[in-house]
Amino acid sequence: MTEPVRLLSVAPSPAFWVAVALYALAGAALLAVLGGKTKLRPLALGIVIAAFVAHGTDIGWRGTQNVHPAQSVREAIGFLAWLLTGGYLLTSLRYRFTLGGVVIMPVAVVLLVLARLTPAGEAAPDQLGALGRIHISLATLGVGVFAIASAVSAIYLAENRALKRKQFDAIAFKDRGAPLEALDRLAHRLIWVGFPIFTIALVLGAVWVSRLGHSLDRLEYPLAAVTWLAYATLLIARQVYGWRGRRAALLTLEGFACALAVLLIYLARRMVE
Amino acid sequence: MSELFVVGISWRTAPVAVRERLAFREEELALAVQAITARLPVAEVLLISTCNRVEVYGVAKPGSDAATAVRGFMIEQRKVKAADMDDVLYEYRGAAAIRHVFRVASALDSLVVGEAQILGQLKAAYRMADASGTSGPVLSRALERAFGVAKRVRTETSIARGAANVSSVAVELASRVFGNLAGKNVLVVGAGKMSALAARHLYASGAQRIVVTNRSPAKAEALAAEIEGVAKPWEQLEDHLVEADVVISSTGAREPILTKKLFKTVTKRRRYRQMMVIDIAVPRDAETSINELDQVYLFNIDDLDKVVQANLAERAKAAEHAGKIVEHEAGQFEQWLRTQDVVPTIRALREHFAQVADAEVQKALDQLARKEHTRDQQRELVQRVVQLVVNKLLHHPTAALRESADDATLRAAVVCELFGLEPGDADEVVAEPPQPEQAPDAPEHKKAQA
């Protein structure tokens, strides 16, 4: 039996471009909802669902072409956008989270285009073993969960600021933003979910890198550690000192900024090498 | 004919001191409407008595001045001086009355524009009139339509959106921090009038755990009992604050009692959980700086007032649009009502004509059955029958035209219009002899038939 040829990436299926267009459209529709056209809400959410399905179809089709979503960072970024959209839809079941959608939809478009623009690169077949794939999968999932927590935290900060300054008609409150307490709790829970996933991804990544014989002095490794540290601090401080609200939201964003930096450095390296 | 009228008094025309003298207690309402229909020329009636208005909606019996009679009834019933009522009791009739009822139902005539309370009160008054048997086709149609218009106004305009008083703004703000008040701890500091009002509002909005604390325990107990809360000692204010999610403060204290120093301890003890402080006291109970503490949201009376004013301005804008909707609907309803007015007349006219014709035809048939008629006799009979029917039908209108004095020209014009006559023809009709035994234009018929 011959081992199937593993490809790092393939040209996108038509569903991919449909997904990009739908993400953009959904972003515009959600913006309109936020602007007061509340009757459009079911339509806007419908477009998000359509985009999610189209994107999922593309990922599935890639699977049939022997491209695993965690085959390469490039694929993983697209997968991340898909996870974010899924997370947004899940959140929407419980809260009216229009502002979150307005943020996440353009992010999804940017991530997809970014993933297309970076070169696929080539990986030696022996380099990307099961270990590597699991590492990339878990890291993507963990960062995805942190991304949603960050979006929630950003909205928390916006609402908090508006409420403190008594700007009751601020953008954060358009289309009845979710209550502050609920946002705080949701972000906390998401970090609880994301943290163990991210931790395992980190450990596996370290093992994988050392197996490949690379040194650990690349910039992204300490940055990834900072991300982990930020979220660890957050969880402990909340448990022990009751840190929450504004401080917790800021720390969530800082941690996520580090995670994002790690991702960008990976991509930059791919482009250069 | 079945014209709708309104007689009433409202916050627009009279202060509460006058309104309360005309108000009816709930148990008096049924008797009052029954008395109105029994004693006055009123076919249908509804009486609504709220703190902002006392109004009678009625339908006059044909040809009567029911509105004036109702005005007299109210003055007599409530034992007020008629002269005092001249400027405060208003009357609307016909189209104006319809428009008024629609405006009232849509809360456009309310003290706080858009407050839906009036719609419920109007529905209750309508049910009461219905139960008392004083409602009727015109009132029920007008009110059903008014309820429909009110619904349309509420859904198509933003007239009822945004809290319109300080207490509901407080509740709305609390929902932005906590979402739902159920399961939240509310602390009422000070048991004065303002805090009682706000506490009642929070209670009505679903707050279940309310603690009242006050310098004098007796007042705290009284307020707590009313809102199913618990009164707790003033000395342990800090402990109460640690437990509380929403704090409503309105004491008569000269110096701030909710100080930053106190709140630093409190927020730490409650592990920085979100906390909302509503300070409606003047002078203020809370130091402004507590708003700087993380997860503490402080609002004072001015903050709340600002929201109320903004919302009211928004409602006023919506009221313009709503006014146009009401105007349009009232116009349509009035038109419909007018066509409804004519329907019985048309029916009566047709029945009358049919009756006259049937009677004469029957008589002729009887004659034919009694004995043999030659063809000439038969022809004569037919001519006579037609002539008799025409004469009988024209008898009353002719007499009425001749007897009309002041409005003779008007009546003549109406008849000309109704029958499509030229003025020359009209002259001939009027010139007819009073009791025409023989039709003068009979030969013409023959000619026409020939």
Tab-separated table of C-alpha atoms in Angstrom, chain B residues 108-384:
chain	number	residue	atom	x	y	z
B	108	LEU	CA	-50.949	60.559	22.008
B	109	ASP	CA	-53.167	62.455	24.401
B	110	SER	CA	-51.429	61.073	27.486
B	111	LEU	CA	-49.467	63.126	29.988
B	112	VAL	CA	-46.419	61.063	29.121
B	113	VAL	CA	-46.789	60.465	25.402
B	114	GLY	CA	-46.640	56.780	24.527
B	115	GLU	CA	-47.386	55.356	28.002
B	116	ALA	CA	-49.415	52.278	27.173
B	117	GLN	CA	-51.349	52.323	30.457
B	118	ILE	CA	-54.248	54.229	28.913
B	119	LEU	CA	-54.880	51.511	26.340
B	120	GLY	CA	-55.466	48.969	29.110
B	121	GLN	CA	-57.741	51.390	30.935
B	122	LEU	CA	-59.713	52.041	27.781
B	123	LYS	CA	-60.086	48.328	27.157
B	124	ALA	CA	-61.334	47.852	30.712
B	125	ALA	CA	-63.847	50.688	30.287
B	126	TYR	CA	-65.042	49.117	27.046
B	127	ARG	CA	-65.470	45.732	28.716
B	128	MET	CA	-67.394	47.403	31.504
B	129	ALA	CA	-69.744	49.172	29.059
B	130	ASP	CA	-70.205	45.899	27.237
B	131	ALA	CA	-71.045	44.081	30.462
B	132	SER	CA	-73.487	46.824	31.456
B	133	GLY	CA	-75.180	46.580	28.079
B	134	THR	CA	-74.515	50.205	27.169
B	135	SER	CA	-72.109	49.527	24.330
B	136	GLY	CA	-73.470	49.244	20.822
B	137	PRO	CA	-72.529	48.852	17.174
B	138	VAL	CA	-71.065	52.332	16.688
B	139	LEU	CA	-69.037	52.430	19.921
B	140	SER	CA	-67.768	48.907	19.532
B	141	ARG	CA	-66.672	49.529	15.966
B	142	ALA	CA	-64.984	52.791	16.906
B	143	LEU	CA	-63.167	51.241	19.870
B	144	GLU	CA	-62.109	48.070	18.105
B	145	ARG	CA	-60.678	50.272	15.386
B	146	ALA	CA	-59.053	52.522	18.006
B	147	PHE	CA	-57.311	49.508	19.564
B	148	GLY	CA	-56.103	48.513	16.111
B	149	VAL	CA	-54.782	52.011	15.470
B	150	ALA	CA	-53.034	52.005	18.856
B	151	LYS	CA	-51.309	48.754	17.975
B	152	ARG	CA	-50.273	50.117	14.614
B	153	VAL	CA	-48.864	53.257	16.213
B	154	ARG	CA	-46.885	51.216	18.737
B	155	THR	CA	-45.353	48.937	16.147
B	156	GLU	CA	-44.746	51.480	13.401
B	157	THR	CA	-43.361	54.325	15.491
B	158	SER	CA	-40.915	54.472	18.389
B	159	ILE	CA	-43.463	56.290	20.538
B	160	ALA	CA	-43.385	53.769	23.369
B	161	ARG	CA	-39.668	53.113	23.286
B	162	GLY	CA	-37.225	54.233	25.941
B	163	ALA	CA	-37.974	54.651	29.619
B	164	ALA	CA	-39.903	57.812	30.378
B	165	ASN	CA	-39.371	58.212	34.114
B	166	VAL	CA	-36.429	58.100	36.483
B	167	SER	CA	-37.385	54.770	38.031
B	168	SER	CA	-37.737	52.939	34.735
B	169	VAL	CA	-34.468	54.418	33.530
B	170	ALA	CA	-32.834	52.963	36.651
B	171	VAL	CA	-34.320	49.571	35.829
B	172	GLU	CA	-33.185	49.871	32.219
B	173	LEU	CA	-29.632	50.741	33.269
B	174	ALA	CA	-29.603	47.839	35.688
B	175	SER	CA	-30.488	45.564	32.793
B	176	ARG	CA	-27.436	46.797	30.913
B	177	VAL	CA	-25.199	45.665	33.745
B	178	PHE	CA	-27.047	42.585	34.960
B	179	GLY	CA	-29.474	41.653	32.216
B	180	ASN	CA	-32.127	40.369	34.531
B	181	LEU	CA	-33.011	41.625	37.993
B	182	ALA	CA	-34.289	38.257	39.138
B	183	GLY	CA	-31.766	36.726	41.501
B	184	LYS	CA	-30.022	40.052	42.087
B	185	ASN	CA	-29.792	41.608	45.515
B	186	VAL	CA	-31.230	45.083	45.764
B	187	LEU	CA	-30.372	47.383	48.640
B	188	VAL	CA	-32.549	50.395	49.319
B	189	VAL	CA	-30.740	52.961	51.447
B	190	GLY	CA	-33.197	55.364	53.028
B	191	ALA	CA	-36.923	54.719	53.093
B	192	GLY	CA	-38.150	58.087	51.877
B	193	LYS	CA	-40.637	58.847	49.132
B	194	MET	CA	-38.140	58.648	46.267
B	195	SER	CA	-36.524	55.403	47.343
B	196	ALA	CA	-39.951	53.882	47.916
B	197	LEU	CA	-40.972	54.791	44.378
B	198	ALA	CA	-37.790	53.354	42.871
B	199	ALA	CA	-37.981	50.241	45.052
B	200	ARG	CA	-41.551	49.582	43.946
B	201	HIS	CA	-40.459	49.898	40.351
B	202	LEU	CA	-37.595	47.459	40.825
B	203	TYR	CA	-39.943	45.089	42.593
B	204	ALA	CA	-42.413	45.314	39.712
B	205	SER	CA	-39.548	44.657	37.282
B	206	GLY	CA	-38.682	41.343	38.876
B	207	ALA	CA	-36.260	42.136	41.701
B	208	GLN	CA	-36.870	39.422	44.275
B	209	ARG	CA	-34.394	40.037	47.054
B	210	ILE	CA	-34.765	43.544	48.372
B	211	VAL	CA	-33.165	44.770	51.577
B	212	VAL	CA	-34.235	48.095	53.058
B	213	THR	CA	-32.083	49.968	55.498
B	214	ASN	CA	-32.935	53.282	57.096
B	215	ARG	CA	-31.813	55.372	60.052
B	216	SER	CA	-35.203	54.923	61.652
B	217	PRO	CA	-35.997	51.183	61.601
B	218	ALA	CA	-39.776	51.681	61.677
B	219	LYS	CA	-39.899	53.289	58.234
B	220	ALA	CA	-37.593	50.612	56.860
B	221	GLU	CA	-39.948	47.945	58.196
B	222	ALA	CA	-42.959	49.599	56.583
B	223	LEU	CA	-41.380	49.874	53.135
B	224	ALA	CA	-39.898	46.371	53.349
B	225	ALA	CA	-43.303	44.912	54.125
B	226	GLU	CA	-44.827	46.583	51.094
B	227	ILE	CA	-42.286	45.209	48.606
B	228	GLU	CA	-41.741	41.799	50.182
B	229	GLY	CA	-38.306	42.900	51.307
B	230	VAL	CA	-36.333	42.635	54.507
B	231	ALA	CA	-35.479	45.542	56.795
B	232	LYS	CA	-31.938	45.445	58.151
B	233	PRO	CA	-30.115	47.607	60.691
B	234	TRP	CA	-28.520	50.821	59.508
B	235	GLU	CA	-25.363	50.203	61.517
B	236	GLN	CA	-24.302	47.321	59.279
B	237	LEU	CA	-24.462	49.310	56.053
B	238	GLU	CA	-21.090	47.985	54.874
B	239	ASP	CA	-22.242	44.376	55.146
B	240	HIS	CA	-25.425	45.141	53.253
B	241	LEU	CA	-23.412	46.833	50.511
B	242	VAL	CA	-21.178	43.783	50.148
B	243	GLU	CA	-24.272	41.671	49.527
B	244	ALA	CA	-25.948	44.118	47.150
B	245	ASP	CA	-25.810	44.196	43.360
B	246	VAL	CA	-28.055	47.192	42.880
B	247	VAL	CA	-28.033	50.002	45.443
B	248	ILE	CA	-30.693	52.677	45.449
B	249	SER	CA	-29.849	55.520	47.751
B	250	SER	CA	-32.057	58.374	48.767
B	251	THR	CA	-31.501	59.586	52.286
B	252	GLY	CA	-31.822	63.041	53.736
B	253	ALA	CA	-28.179	63.005	54.802
B	254	ARG	CA	-26.224	66.255	54.432
B	255	GLU	CA	-22.890	64.511	53.881
B	256	PRO	CA	-22.221	61.638	51.463
B	257	ILE	CA	-22.720	58.279	53.162
B	258	LEU	CA	-21.488	56.146	50.261
B	259	THR	CA	-17.874	57.254	50.319
B	260	LYS	CA	-14.992	56.079	48.169
B	261	LYS	CA	-13.224	54.828	51.268
B	262	LEU	CA	-16.204	52.691	52.193
B	263	PHE	CA	-16.575	51.416	48.639
B	264	LYS	CA	-12.921	50.440	48.340
B	265	THR	CA	-13.456	48.023	51.187
B	266	VAL	CA	-16.821	46.942	49.861
B	267	THR	CA	-15.649	46.167	46.311
B	268	LYS	CA	-12.723	44.193	47.615
B	269	ARG	CA	-14.908	42.239	50.000
B	270	ARG	CA	-17.352	41.422	47.230
B	271	ARG	CA	-14.466	40.352	44.993
B	272	TYR	CA	-15.071	43.107	42.477
B	273	ARG	CA	-18.366	41.746	41.283
B	274	GLN	CA	-20.348	44.270	39.223
B	275	MET	CA	-22.287	46.729	41.307
B	276	MET	CA	-24.653	49.467	40.381
B	277	VAL	CA	-25.344	52.487	42.556
B	278	ILE	CA	-28.281	54.749	41.830
B	279	ASP	CA	-28.105	57.923	43.861
B	280	ILE	CA	-31.383	59.795	43.613
B	281	ALA	CA	-30.836	61.888	46.737
B	282	VAL	CA	-30.372	65.638	46.687
B	283	PRO	CA	-27.930	66.501	48.239
B	284	ARG	CA	-26.205	63.434	46.861
B	285	ASP	CA	-25.540	60.374	49.005
B	286	ALA	CA	-22.620	58.989	47.015
B	287	GLU	CA	-19.236	60.480	46.297
B	288	THR	CA	-18.759	60.900	42.553
B	289	SER	CA	-15.366	59.233	42.759
B	290	ILE	CA	-16.832	55.791	43.488
B	291	ASN	CA	-17.642	55.640	39.780
B	292	GLU	CA	-13.875	55.395	39.201
B	293	LEU	CA	-13.694	52.078	41.018
B	294	ASP	CA	-13.669	49.049	38.760
B	295	GLN	CA	-17.047	47.377	38.303
B	296	VAL	CA	-18.877	50.113	40.207
B	297	TYR	CA	-21.388	52.028	38.102
B	298	LEU	CA	-22.749	55.154	39.713
B	299	PHE	CA	-25.667	57.153	38.373
B	300	ASN	CA	-27.116	60.211	40.005
B	301	ILE	CA	-30.448	61.915	39.472
B	302	ASP	CA	-29.086	64.108	36.671
B	303	ASP	CA	-27.765	61.122	34.734
B	304	LEU	CA	-31.165	59.481	34.923
B	305	ASP	CA	-32.963	62.707	34.066
B	306	LYS	CA	-30.801	63.162	31.013
B	307	VAL	CA	-31.928	59.776	29.707
B	308	VAL	CA	-35.559	60.583	30.453
B	309	GLN	CA	-35.330	63.866	28.560
B	310	ALA	CA	-33.624	62.228	25.589
B	311	ASN	CA	-36.269	59.502	25.483
B	312	LEU	CA	-39.092	62.005	25.755
B	313	ALA	CA	-37.626	64.030	22.908
B	314	GLU	CA	-37.463	60.823	20.885
B	315	ARG	CA	-41.096	60.116	21.716
B	316	ALA	CA	-42.169	63.622	20.765
B	317	LYS	CA	-40.575	63.099	17.366
B	318	ALA	CA	-42.366	59.785	17.008
B	319	ALA	CA	-45.628	61.409	18.088
B	320	GLU	CA	-45.639	63.527	14.929
B	321	HIS	CA	-45.524	60.447	12.765
B	322	ALA	CA	-48.073	58.736	14.997
B	323	GLY	CA	-50.358	61.760	14.662
B	324	LYS	CA	-50.336	61.320	10.905
B	325	ILE	CA	-51.230	57.643	11.240
B	326	VAL	CA	-54.145	58.501	13.544
B	327	GLU	CA	-55.301	61.263	11.192
B	328	HIS	CA	-55.310	58.883	8.241
B	329	GLU	CA	-57.065	56.098	10.144
B	330	ALA	CA	-59.677	58.476	11.557
B	331	GLY	CA	-60.412	59.764	8.061
B	332	GLN	CA	-60.872	56.255	6.746
B	333	PHE	CA	-63.043	55.233	9.654
B	334	GLU	CA	-65.211	58.303	9.311
B	335	GLN	CA	-65.761	57.602	5.652
B	336	TRP	CA	-66.677	54.033	6.403
B	337	LEU	CA	-69.033	55.173	9.147
B	338	ARG	CA	-70.728	57.572	6.750
B	339	THR	CA	-71.471	54.829	4.250
B	340	GLN	CA	-72.772	52.756	7.160
B	341	ASP	CA	-75.164	55.611	7.994
B	342	VAL	CA	-76.749	55.496	4.529
B	343	VAL	CA	-77.275	51.752	4.448
B	344	PRO	CA	-80.450	51.680	6.598
B	345	THR	CA	-81.952	54.524	4.537
B	346	ILE	CA	-81.347	52.682	1.304
B	347	ARG	CA	-82.853	49.551	2.749
B	348	ALA	CA	-85.940	51.423	4.013
B	349	LEU	CA	-86.401	53.192	0.681
B	350	ARG	CA	-86.289	49.954	-1.248
B	351	GLU	CA	-88.661	48.229	1.139
B	352	HIS	CA	-91.077	51.133	0.980
B	353	PHE	CA	-91.137	51.136	-2.832
B	354	ALA	CA	-91.542	47.388	-2.950
B	355	GLN	CA	-94.394	47.485	-0.441
B	356	VAL	CA	-96.347	50.133	-2.334
B	357	ALA	CA	-95.878	48.355	-5.651
B	358	ASP	CA	-96.758	44.946	-4.212
B	359	ALA	CA	-99.936	46.267	-2.575
B	360	GLU	CA	-101.265	47.805	-5.800
B	361	VAL	CA	-100.313	44.817	-7.915
B	362	GLN	CA	-102.066	42.532	-5.435
B	363	LYS	CA	-105.203	44.664	-5.567
B	364	ALA	CA	-105.242	44.520	-9.373
B	365	LEU	CA	-104.713	40.762	-9.372
B	366	ASP	CA	-107.647	40.408	-6.957
B	367	GLN	CA	-109.838	42.452	-9.299
B	368	LEU	CA	-108.785	40.330	-12.246
B	369	ALA	CA	-109.634	37.170	-10.359
B	370	ARG	CA	-113.070	38.443	-9.303
B	371	LYS	CA	-114.526	38.866	-12.817
B	372	GLU	CA	-113.767	38.526	-16.466
B	373	HIS	CA	-112.049	41.557	-18.038
B	374	THR	CA	-112.008	42.494	-21.667
B	375	ARG	CA	-108.665	43.331	-23.212
B	376	ASP	CA	-109.442	47.056	-23.023
B	377	GLN	CA	-110.385	46.738	-19.381
B	378	GLN	CA	-107.172	44.853	-18.725
B	379	ARG	CA	-105.104	47.575	-20.412
B	380	GLU	CA	-106.904	50.226	-18.370
B	381	LEU	CA	-106.235	48.280	-15.188
B	382	VAL	CA	-102.515	48.041	-15.868
B	383	GLN	CA	-102.305	51.741	-16.579
B	384	ARG	CA	-104.183	52.541	-13.415
